[in-house]
Coordinates of C-alpha atoms and ligand atoms in Angstrom, one line a residue:
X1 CA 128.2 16.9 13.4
X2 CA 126.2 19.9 13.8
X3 CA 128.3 21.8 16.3
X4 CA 131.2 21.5 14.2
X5 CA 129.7 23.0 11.5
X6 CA 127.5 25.8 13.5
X7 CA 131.4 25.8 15.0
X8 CA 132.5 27.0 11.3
X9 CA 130.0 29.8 11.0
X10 CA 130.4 31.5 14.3
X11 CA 134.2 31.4 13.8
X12 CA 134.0 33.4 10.3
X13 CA 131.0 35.4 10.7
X14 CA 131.3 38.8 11.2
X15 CA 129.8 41.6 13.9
X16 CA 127.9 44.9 14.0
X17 CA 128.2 47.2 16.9
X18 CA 124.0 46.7 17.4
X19 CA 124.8 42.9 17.6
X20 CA 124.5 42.5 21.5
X21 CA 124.5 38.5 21.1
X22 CA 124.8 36.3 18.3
X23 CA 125.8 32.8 16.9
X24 CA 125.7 30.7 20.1
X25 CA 122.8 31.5 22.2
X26 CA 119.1 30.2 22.2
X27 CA 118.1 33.6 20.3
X28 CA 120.3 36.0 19.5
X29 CA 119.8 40.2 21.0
X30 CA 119.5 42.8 18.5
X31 CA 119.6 46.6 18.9
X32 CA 117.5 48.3 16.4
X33 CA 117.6 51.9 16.1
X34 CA 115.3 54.2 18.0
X35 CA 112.1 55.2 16.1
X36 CA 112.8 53.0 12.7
X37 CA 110.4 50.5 11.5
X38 CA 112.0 46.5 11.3
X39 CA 111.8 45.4 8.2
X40 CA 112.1 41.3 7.9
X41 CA 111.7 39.6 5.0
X42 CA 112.5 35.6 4.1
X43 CA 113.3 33.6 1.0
X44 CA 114.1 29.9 0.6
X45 CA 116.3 28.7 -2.3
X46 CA 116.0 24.5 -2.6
X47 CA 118.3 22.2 -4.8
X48 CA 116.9 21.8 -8.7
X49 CA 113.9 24.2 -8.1
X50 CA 115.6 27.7 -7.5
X51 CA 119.0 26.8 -8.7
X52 CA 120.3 24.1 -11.8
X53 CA 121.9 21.4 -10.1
X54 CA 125.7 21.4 -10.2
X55 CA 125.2 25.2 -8.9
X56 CA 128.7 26.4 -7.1
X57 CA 128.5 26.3 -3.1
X58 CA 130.1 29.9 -3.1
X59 CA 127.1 30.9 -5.6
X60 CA 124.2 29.3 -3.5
X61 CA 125.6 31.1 -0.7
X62 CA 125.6 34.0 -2.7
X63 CA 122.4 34.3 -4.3
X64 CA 120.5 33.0 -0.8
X65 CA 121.2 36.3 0.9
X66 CA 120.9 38.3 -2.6
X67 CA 117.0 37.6 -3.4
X68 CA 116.9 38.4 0.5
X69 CA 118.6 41.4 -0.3
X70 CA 116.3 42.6 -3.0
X71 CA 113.6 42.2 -0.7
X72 CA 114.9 44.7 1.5
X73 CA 115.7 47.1 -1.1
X74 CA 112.3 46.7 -3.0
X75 CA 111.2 48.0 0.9
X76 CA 113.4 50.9 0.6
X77 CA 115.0 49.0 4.2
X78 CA 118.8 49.7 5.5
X79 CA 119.6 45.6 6.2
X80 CA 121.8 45.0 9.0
X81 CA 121.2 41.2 10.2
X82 CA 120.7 38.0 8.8
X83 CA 120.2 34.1 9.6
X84 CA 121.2 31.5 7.9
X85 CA 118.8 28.0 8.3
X86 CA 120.9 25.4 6.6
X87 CA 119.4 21.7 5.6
X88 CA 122.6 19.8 4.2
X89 CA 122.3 16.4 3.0
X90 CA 126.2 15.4 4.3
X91 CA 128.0 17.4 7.2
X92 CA 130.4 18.5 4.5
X93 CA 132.8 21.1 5.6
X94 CA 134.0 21.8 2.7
X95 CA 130.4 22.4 1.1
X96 CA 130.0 24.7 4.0
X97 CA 133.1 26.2 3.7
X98 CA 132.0 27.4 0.0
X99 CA 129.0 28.5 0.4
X100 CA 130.3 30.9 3.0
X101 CA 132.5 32.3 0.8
X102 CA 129.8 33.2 -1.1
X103 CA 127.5 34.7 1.4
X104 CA 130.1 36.1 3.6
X105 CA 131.2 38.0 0.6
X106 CA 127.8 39.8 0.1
X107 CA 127.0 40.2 3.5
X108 CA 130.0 41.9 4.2
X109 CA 129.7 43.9 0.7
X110 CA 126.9 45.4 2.5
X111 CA 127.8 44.9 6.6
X112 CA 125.2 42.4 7.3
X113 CA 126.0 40.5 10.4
X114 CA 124.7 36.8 10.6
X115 CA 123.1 36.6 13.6
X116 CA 121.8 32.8 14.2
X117 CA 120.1 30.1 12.0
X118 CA 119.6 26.4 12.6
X119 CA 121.7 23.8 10.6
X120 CA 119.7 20.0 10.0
X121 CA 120.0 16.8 8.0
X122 CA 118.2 16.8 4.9
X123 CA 117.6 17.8 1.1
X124 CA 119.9 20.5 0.6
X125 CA 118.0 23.7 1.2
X126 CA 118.5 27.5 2.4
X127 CA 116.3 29.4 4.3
X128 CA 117.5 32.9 4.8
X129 CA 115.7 35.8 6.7
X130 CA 117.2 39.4 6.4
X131 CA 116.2 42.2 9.4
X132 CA 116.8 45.8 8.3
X133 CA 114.8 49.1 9.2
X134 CA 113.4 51.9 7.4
X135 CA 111.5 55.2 8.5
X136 CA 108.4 55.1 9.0
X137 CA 106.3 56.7 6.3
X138 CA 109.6 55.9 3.6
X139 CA 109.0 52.4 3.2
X140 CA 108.7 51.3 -0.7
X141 CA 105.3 49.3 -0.7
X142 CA 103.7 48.0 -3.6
X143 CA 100.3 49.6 -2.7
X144 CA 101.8 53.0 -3.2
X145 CA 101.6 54.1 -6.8
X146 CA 99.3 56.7 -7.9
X147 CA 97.9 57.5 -11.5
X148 CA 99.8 59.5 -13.3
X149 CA 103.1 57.8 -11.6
X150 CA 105.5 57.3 -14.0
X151 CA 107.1 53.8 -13.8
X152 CA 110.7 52.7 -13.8
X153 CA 113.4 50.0 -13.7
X154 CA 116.7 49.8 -12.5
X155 CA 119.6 48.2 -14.8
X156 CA 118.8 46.0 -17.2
X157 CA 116.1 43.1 -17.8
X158 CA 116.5 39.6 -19.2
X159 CA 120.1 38.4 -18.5
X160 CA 119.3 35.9 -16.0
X161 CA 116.5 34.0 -18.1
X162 CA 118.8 34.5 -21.2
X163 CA 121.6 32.4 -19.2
X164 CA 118.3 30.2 -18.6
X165 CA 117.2 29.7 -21.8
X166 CA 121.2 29.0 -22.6
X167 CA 122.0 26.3 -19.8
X168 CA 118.8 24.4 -21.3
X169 CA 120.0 24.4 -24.8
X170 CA 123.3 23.1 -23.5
X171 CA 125.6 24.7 -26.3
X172 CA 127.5 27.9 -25.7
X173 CA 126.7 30.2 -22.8
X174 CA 128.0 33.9 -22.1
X175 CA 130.0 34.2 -18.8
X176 CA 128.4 37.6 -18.7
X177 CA 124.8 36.6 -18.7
X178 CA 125.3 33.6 -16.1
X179 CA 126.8 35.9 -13.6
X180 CA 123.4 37.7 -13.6
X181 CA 121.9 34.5 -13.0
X182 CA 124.2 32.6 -10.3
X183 CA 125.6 36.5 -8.8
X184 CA 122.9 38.6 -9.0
X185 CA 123.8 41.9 -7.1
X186 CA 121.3 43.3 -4.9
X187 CA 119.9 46.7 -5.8
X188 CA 120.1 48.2 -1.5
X189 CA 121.6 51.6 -2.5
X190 CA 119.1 52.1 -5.1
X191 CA 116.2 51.1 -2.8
X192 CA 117.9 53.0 0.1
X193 CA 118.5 56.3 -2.2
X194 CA 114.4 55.8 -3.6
X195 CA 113.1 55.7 0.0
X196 CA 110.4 58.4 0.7
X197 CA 110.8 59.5 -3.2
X198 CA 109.1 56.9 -5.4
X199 CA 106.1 56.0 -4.2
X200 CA 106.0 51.7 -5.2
X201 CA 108.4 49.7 -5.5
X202 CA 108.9 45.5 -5.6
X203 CA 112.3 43.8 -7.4
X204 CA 112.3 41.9 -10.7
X205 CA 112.2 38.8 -9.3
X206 CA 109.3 36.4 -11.6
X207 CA 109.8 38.9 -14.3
X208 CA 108.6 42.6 -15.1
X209 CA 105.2 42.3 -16.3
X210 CA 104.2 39.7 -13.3
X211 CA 106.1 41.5 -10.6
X212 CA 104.4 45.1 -12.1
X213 CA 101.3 43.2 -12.0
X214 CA 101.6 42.7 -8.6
X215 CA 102.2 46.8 -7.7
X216 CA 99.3 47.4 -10.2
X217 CA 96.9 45.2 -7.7
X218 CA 98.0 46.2 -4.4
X219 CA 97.8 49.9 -5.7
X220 CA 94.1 49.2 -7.6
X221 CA 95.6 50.9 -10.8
X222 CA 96.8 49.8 -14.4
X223 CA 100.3 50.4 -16.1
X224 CA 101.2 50.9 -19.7
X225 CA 104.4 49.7 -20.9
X226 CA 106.6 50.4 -24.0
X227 CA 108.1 47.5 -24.6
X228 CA 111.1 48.9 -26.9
X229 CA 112.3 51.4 -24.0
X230 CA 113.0 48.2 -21.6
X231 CA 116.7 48.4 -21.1
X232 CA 119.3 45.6 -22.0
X233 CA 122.4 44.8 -21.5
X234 CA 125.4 44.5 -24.1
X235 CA 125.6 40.8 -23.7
X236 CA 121.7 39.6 -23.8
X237 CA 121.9 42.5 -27.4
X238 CA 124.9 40.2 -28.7
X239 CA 122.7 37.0 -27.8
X240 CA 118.9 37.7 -28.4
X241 CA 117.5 39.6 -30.8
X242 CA 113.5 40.2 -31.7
X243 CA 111.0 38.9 -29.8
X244 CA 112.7 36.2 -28.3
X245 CA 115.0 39.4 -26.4
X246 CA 111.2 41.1 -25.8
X247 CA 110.2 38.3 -24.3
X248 CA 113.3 37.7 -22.1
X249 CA 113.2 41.2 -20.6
X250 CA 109.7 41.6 -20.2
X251 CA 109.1 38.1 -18.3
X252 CA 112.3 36.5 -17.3
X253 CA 112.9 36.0 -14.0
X254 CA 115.8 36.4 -11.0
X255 CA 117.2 39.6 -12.4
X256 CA 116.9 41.4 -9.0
X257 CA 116.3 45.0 -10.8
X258 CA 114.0 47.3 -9.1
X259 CA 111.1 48.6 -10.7
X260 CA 109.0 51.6 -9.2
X261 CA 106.7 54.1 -9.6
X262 CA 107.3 57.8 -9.3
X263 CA 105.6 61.3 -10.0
X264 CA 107.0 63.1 -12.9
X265 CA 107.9 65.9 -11.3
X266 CA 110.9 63.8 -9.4
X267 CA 112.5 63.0 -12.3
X268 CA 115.1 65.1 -11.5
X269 CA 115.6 63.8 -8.3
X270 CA 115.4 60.4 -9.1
X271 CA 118.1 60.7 -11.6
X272 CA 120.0 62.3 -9.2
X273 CA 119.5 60.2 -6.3
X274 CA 120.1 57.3 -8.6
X275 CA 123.8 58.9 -10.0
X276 CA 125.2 59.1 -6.4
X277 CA 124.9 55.3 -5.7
X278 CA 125.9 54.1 -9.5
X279 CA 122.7 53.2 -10.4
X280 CA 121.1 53.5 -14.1
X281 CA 117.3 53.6 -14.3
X282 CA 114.9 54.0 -17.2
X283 CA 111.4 55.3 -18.0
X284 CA 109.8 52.5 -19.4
X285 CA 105.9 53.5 -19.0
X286 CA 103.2 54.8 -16.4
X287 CA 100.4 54.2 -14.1
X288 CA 97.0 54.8 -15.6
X289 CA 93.2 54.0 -14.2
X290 CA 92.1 50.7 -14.5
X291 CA 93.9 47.0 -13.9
X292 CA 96.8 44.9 -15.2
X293 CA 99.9 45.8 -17.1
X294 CA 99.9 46.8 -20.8
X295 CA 102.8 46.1 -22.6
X296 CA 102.8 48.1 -26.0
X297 CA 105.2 47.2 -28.8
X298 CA 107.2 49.7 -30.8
X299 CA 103.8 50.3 -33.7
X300 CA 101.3 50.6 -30.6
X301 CA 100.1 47.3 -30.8
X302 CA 99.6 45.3 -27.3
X303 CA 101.6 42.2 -26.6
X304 CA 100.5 39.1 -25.7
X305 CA 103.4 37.5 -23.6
X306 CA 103.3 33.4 -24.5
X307 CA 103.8 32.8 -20.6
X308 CA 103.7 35.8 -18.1
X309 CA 105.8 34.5 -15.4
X310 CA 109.0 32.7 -15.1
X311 CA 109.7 28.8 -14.7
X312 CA 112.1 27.2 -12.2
X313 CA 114.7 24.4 -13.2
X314 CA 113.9 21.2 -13.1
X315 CA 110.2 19.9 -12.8
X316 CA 110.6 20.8 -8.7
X317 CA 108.3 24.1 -9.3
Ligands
ADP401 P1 119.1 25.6 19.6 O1 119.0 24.1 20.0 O2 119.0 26.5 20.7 O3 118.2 25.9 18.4 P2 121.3 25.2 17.8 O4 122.3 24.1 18.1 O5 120.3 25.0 16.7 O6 120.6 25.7 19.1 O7 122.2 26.5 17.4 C1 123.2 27.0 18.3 C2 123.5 28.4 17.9 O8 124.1 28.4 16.6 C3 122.3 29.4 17.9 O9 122.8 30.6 18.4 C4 122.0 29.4 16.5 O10 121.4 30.6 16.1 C5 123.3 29.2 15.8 N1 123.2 28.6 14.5 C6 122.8 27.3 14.2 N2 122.9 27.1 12.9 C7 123.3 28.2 12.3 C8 123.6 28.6 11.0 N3 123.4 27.7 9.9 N4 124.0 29.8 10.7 C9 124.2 30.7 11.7 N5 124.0 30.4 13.0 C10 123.5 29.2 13.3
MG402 MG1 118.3 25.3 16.4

């Protein structure tokens, strides 16, 4: 059963001209570019803990490279390979079939060849590792920032905990806002066009204040947020409003933003960098002395988050 299905991938998977060997071997041979540093990173999605049940095959396949992708980005890394480690409760074709689709359809959004993976009997879970590069000295790493920095965020925050919060409830749901949550586009040009300019960087992926948290401890400093500058989208305005929208942006989770740290004086060339990929970033505080993220509301008082990261579904996690 296996074969047929490894059969499946190799036929629709798609090459790179550094892709000496791929699906079919015992390992596959890879050409990196001379002088760059590899970049790897891995992330496993399993059923009813990092996606509801009932989730579309085409967006499982989707969003298992995406969070891969976003680690990548959050490196400031070029990706170029991936592999795929499948655990599938029924040798479904179909199933299969879908869920390519969906990561096919990213991958070749942003000409990532599947390499190689493994495909076994069991709970239905994906394991996906990404290989990209980066120059050496460019890379975005969270022990970067510097006092003084100012810090950032790509897009808008919230949507995907919004379409959360809205799948619990079980009554109406925007279209828009799940998309963020089951589609969540990658933010590579972005990290690619902040490499060697900001100085931090991680994605939004357990929510703001957590994942700034984590860049304010590798780095050894503090941040100061304003929580009424954190950008949001049309839809999560229409949906949430007040502190339930506060709380959504600053600690909802899987919204695959960036957020990094930069000095003032590259505003300019942020901005700019940012405009020739698409991109939309805002200002939404700084790096100060000290530890931990302060998140300031709009009359200067300090917010107290009821929860600072983000839940999964289920009770799996
Ligand atoms: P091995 O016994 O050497 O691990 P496998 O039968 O697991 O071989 O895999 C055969 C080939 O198919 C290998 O090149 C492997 O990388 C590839 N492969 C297996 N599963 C997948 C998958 N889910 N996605 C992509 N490639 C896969
Ligand atoms: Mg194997």
């Amino acid at each position: 059963m296996e074969f047929t299905l490894i059969d499946r991938i190799r036929r629709r998977a798609t090459g790179r001209g550094d892709v000496v060997l791929g699906i079919g071997d015992d390992a596959a041979l890879l050409q990196p570019p001379a002088g760059m540093l590899l970049a790897v990173a891995t992330d496993t999605l399993n059923a009813g803990v990092h996606f509801p049940d009932g989730t579309l095959a085409a967006d499982i396949g989707w969003k298992a490279l995406a969070v891969n992708l976003s680690d990548l980005a959050a490196m400031g890394a070029t990706p170029a390979w991936a592999s795929l480690s499948l655990s599938l409760p029924a040798a479904d074709a179909d199933w299969l079939d879908a869920f390519l689709d969906g990561f096919l359809a990213l991958a070749d959004a942003h000409g990532v060849a599947l390499v190689g993976g493994d495909t076994t009997r069991g709970p239905l879970s994906v394991c996906v590792t990404v290989h990209g590069w980066v120059a050496p000295g460019a890379a975005l790493r969270r022990d970067g920032a510097r006092a003084g920095d100012d810090a950032w965020v790509t897009g808008t925050l919230g949507d995907a905990a919004a379409a959360l919060v809205q799948w619990r409830a079980g009554g109406a749901h925007d279209p828009a806002l799940r998309a963020r949550l089951d589609r969540p586009s990658p933010r590579v040009e972005a990290g690619r066009a902040l490499a060697g300019l900001a100085h931090a960087a991680i994605d939004v992926s357990d929510g703001l204040l957590a994942d700034l948290g984590h860049v304010c401890a590798a780095s050894g400093l503090g941040a100061e947020i304003a929580l009424e500058a954190l950008p949001a989208s049309p839809a999560l305005l229409a949906a949430f409003d007040g502190e339930r929208r506060t709380a959504l942006q600053a600690t909802g989770g899987d919204d695959y933003e960036l957020c990094f740290t930069a000095s003032p004086e590259a505003r300019d060339a942020i901005a700019a960098a940012l405009a020739r990929v698409g991109v939309r970033a805002t200002r939404i505080g700084g790096m100060v002395a000290g530890g931990g993220v302060s998140a300031r509301l709009a009359d200067g008082t300090t917010w107290q988050p009821a929860r600072a990261g983000h839940e999964h579904f289920g009770n799996g996690g």
